GROMACS .gro file of C-alpha atoms in nm:
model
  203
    1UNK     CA    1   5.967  18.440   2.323
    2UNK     CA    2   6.089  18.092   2.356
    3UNK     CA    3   5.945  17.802   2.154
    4UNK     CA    4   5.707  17.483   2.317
    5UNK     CA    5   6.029  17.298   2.145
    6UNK     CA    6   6.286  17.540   2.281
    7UNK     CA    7   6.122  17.499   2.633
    8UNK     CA    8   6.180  17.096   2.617
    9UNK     CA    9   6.521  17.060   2.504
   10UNK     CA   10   6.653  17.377   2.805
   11UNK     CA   11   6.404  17.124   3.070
   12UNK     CA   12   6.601  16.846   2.943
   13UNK     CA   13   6.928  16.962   2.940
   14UNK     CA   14   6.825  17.113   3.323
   15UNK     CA   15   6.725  16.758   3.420
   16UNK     CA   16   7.035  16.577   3.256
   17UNK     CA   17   7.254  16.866   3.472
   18UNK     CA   18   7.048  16.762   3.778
   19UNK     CA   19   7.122  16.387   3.707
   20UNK     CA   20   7.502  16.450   3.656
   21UNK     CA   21   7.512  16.663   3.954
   22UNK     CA   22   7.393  16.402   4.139
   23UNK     CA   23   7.593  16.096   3.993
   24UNK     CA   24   7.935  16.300   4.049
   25UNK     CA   25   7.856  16.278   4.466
   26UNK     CA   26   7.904  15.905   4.449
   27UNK     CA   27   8.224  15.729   4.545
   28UNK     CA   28   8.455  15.651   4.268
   29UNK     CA   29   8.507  15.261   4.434
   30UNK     CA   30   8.327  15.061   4.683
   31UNK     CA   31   8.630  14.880   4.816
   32UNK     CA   32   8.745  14.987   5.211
   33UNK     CA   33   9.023  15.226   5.220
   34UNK     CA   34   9.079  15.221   5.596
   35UNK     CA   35   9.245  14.897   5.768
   36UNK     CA   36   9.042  14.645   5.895
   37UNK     CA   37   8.963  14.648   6.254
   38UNK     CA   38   9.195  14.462   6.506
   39UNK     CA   39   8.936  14.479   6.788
   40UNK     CA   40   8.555  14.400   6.842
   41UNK     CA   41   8.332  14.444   6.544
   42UNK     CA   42   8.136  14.800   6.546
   43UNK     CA   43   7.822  14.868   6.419
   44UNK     CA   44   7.750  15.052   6.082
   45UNK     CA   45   7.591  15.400   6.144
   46UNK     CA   46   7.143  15.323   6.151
   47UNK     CA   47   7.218  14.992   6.340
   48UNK     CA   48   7.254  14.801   6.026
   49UNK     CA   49   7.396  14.539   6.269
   50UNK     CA   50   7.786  14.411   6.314
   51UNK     CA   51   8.019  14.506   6.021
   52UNK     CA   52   8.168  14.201   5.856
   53UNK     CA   53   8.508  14.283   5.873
   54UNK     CA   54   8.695  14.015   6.119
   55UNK     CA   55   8.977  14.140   6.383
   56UNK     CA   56   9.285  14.039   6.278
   57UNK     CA   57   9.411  13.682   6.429
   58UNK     CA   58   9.684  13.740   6.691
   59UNK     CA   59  10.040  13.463   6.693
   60UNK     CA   60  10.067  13.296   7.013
   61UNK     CA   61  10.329  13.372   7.206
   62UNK     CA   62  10.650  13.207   7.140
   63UNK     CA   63  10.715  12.866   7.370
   64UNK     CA   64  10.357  12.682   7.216
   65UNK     CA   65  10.131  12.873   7.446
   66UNK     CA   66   9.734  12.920   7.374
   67UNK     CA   67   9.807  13.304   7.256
   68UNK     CA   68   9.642  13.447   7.657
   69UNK     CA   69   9.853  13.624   7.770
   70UNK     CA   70  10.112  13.447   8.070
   71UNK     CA   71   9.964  13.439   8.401
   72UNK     CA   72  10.188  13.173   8.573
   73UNK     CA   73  10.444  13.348   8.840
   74UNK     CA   74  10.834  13.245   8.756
   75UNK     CA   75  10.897  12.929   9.020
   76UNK     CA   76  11.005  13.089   9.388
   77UNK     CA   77  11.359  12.966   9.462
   78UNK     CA   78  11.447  12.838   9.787
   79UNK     CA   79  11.621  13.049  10.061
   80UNK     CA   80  11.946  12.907  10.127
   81UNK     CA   81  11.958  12.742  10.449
   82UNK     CA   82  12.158  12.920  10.704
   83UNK     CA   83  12.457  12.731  10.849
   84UNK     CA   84  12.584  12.790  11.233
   85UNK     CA   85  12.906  12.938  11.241
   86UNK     CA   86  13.191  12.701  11.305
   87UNK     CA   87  13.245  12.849  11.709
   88UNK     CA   88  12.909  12.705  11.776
   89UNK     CA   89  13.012  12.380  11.807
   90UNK     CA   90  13.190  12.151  12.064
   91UNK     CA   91  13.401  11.865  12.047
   92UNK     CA   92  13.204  11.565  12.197
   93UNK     CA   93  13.432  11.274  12.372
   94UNK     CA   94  13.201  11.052  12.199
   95UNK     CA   95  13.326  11.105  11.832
   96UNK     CA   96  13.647  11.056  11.759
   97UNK     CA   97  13.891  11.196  11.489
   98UNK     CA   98  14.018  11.001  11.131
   99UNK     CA   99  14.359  11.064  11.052
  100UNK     CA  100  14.491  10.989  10.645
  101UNK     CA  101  14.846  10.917  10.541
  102UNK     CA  102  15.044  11.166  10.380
  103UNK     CA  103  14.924  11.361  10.079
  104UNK     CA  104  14.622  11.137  10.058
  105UNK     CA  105  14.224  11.191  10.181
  106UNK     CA  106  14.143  10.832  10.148
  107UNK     CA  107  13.950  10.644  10.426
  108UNK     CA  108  14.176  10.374  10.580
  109UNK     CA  109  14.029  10.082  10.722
  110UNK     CA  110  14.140  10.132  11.085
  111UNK     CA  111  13.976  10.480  11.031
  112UNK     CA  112  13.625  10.351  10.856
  113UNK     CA  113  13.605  10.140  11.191
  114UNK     CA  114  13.621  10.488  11.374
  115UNK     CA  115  13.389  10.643  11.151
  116UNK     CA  116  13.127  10.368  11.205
  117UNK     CA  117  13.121  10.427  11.578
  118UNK     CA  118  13.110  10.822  11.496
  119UNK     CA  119  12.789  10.719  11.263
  120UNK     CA  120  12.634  10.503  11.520
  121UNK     CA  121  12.616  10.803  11.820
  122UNK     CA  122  12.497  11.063  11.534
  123UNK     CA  123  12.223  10.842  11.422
  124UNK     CA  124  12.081  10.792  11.783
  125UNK     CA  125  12.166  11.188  11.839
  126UNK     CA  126  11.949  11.314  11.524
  127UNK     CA  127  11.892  11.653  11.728
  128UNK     CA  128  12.233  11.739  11.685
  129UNK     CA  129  12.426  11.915  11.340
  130UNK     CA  130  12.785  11.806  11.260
  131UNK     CA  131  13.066  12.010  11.162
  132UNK     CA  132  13.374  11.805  11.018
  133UNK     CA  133  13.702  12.032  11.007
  134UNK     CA  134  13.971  11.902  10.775
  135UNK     CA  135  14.390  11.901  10.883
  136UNK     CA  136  14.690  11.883  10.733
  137UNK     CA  137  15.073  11.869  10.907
  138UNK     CA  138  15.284  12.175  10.774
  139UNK     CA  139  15.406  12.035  10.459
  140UNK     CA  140  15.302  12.219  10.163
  141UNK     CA  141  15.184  12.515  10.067
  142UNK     CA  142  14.852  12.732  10.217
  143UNK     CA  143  14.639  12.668   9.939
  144UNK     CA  144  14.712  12.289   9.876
  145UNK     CA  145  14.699  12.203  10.206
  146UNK     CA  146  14.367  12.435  10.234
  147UNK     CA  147  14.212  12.204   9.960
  148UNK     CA  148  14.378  11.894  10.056
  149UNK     CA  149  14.182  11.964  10.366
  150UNK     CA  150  13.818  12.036  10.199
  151UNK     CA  151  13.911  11.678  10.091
  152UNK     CA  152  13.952  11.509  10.378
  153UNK     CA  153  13.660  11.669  10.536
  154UNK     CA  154  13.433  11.593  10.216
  155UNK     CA  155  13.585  11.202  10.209
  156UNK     CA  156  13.474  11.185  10.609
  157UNK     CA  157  13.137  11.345  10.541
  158UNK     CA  158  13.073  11.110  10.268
  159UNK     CA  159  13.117  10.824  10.466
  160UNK     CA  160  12.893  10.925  10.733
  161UNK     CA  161  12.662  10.985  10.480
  162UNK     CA  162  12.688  10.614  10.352
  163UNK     CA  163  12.615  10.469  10.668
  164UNK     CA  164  12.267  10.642  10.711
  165UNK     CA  165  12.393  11.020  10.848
  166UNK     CA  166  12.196  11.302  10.677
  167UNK     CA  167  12.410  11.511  10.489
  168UNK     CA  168  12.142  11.840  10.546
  169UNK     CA  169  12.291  11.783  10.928
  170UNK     CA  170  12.687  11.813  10.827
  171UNK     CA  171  12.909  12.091  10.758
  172UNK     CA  172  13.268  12.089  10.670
  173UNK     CA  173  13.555  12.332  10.659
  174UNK     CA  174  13.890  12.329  10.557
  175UNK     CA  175  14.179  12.486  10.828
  176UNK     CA  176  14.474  12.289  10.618
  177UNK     CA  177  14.785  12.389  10.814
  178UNK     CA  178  14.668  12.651  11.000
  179UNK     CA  179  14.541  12.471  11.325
  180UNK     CA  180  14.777  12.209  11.424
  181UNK     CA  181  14.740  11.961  11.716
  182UNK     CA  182  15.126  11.900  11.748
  183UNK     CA  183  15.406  12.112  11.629
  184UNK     CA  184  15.702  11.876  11.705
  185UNK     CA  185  15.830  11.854  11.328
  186UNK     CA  186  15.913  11.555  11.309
  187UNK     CA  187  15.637  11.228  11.123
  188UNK     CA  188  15.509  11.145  11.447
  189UNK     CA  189  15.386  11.476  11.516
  190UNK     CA  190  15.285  11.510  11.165
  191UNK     CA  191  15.077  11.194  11.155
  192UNK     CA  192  14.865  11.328  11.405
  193UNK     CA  193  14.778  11.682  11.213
  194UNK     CA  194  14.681  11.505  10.924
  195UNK     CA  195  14.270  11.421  11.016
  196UNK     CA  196  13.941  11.476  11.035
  197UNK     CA  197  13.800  11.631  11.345
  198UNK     CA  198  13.402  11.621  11.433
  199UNK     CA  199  13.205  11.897  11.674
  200UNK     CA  200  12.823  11.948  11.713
  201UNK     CA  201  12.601  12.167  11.772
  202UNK     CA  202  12.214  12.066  11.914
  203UNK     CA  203  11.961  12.201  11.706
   0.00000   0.00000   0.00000
């Protein structure tokens, strides 16, 4: 039979293992081990209320924006306007042709006088759409004379454009050798293959 004295100290000890028991359930450290949240703030479990942590701040986007994401649609691009082919148009006895000297696409004088007159009836014909073709005589090869051609067509156009002509209403193209209006080979002839030569075409 066990003592009063021997009864205390075995309660004791029983109480002290209760105690220990007890203290070994509780976390080692207080501190968060899972990441913060990147998203609303949650509620602790008993609806404590919000939990403090913050969501993590997100970097605007590159280019200085306000970090929402882009809404703005890229900037349409305009359809290219469609040109009439070249067999729509017709030679018109009111415009008359340019001709250059030889290996050259400037406007002459004598010429600018024709080109004024040629401005003058396309201004008071607005309806109508120009095509310029640029000539060359036979001299030459294809391709130089092909872009000696874009030049003399481009030089006309330019002109036109000077005096008041729109250039959305002109369109040139370049036939260098291939089209000539005399085939005598001889200056004469060539002189006369060397030009500018306007059609139109009514809207």
């Amino acid at each position: 039979m066990l003592s009063r004295g021997t009864n205390v100290t075995i309660t004791s000890l029983l109480l002290l293992g209760v105690l220990l028991a007890g203290c070994a359930k509780q976390p080692a450290t207080t501190a968060a081990t899972a990441p913060a949240p990147t998203g609303a703030a949650t509620t602790t479990p008993g609806g404590a209320g919000p939990a403090t942590a913050q969501p993590t701040a997100t970097a605007p986007p590159s280019g200085g924006g306000t970090g929402a994401p882009a809404t703005t649609p890229a900037p349409a691009t305009a359809a290219p306007v469609a040109r009439p082919a070249p067999q729509e148009f017709r030679a018109d006895a009111a415009l008359k042709d340019v001709y250059f000297d030889f290996d050259k696409y400037d406007i002459r004088p004598v010429d600018a006088k024709s080109l004024d007159s040629n401005a003058t009836w396309l201004k008071s014909n607005a309806s109508h759409l120009i095509l310029i073709e640029g000539h060359c005589d036979e001299r030459g090869t294809n391709e130089y004379n092909l872009a000696l051609g874009e030049r003399r067509a481009k030089s006309s156009m330019n002109y036109l454009v000077s005096q008041g002509v729109q250039a959305s209403r002109i369109t040139i193209i370049s036939f260098g050798e291939e089209r000539p209006g005399c085939t005598e080979k001889a200056e004469e002839c060539w002189a006369k293959n060397r030009r500018a030569h306007f059609l139109v075409k009514p809207r």
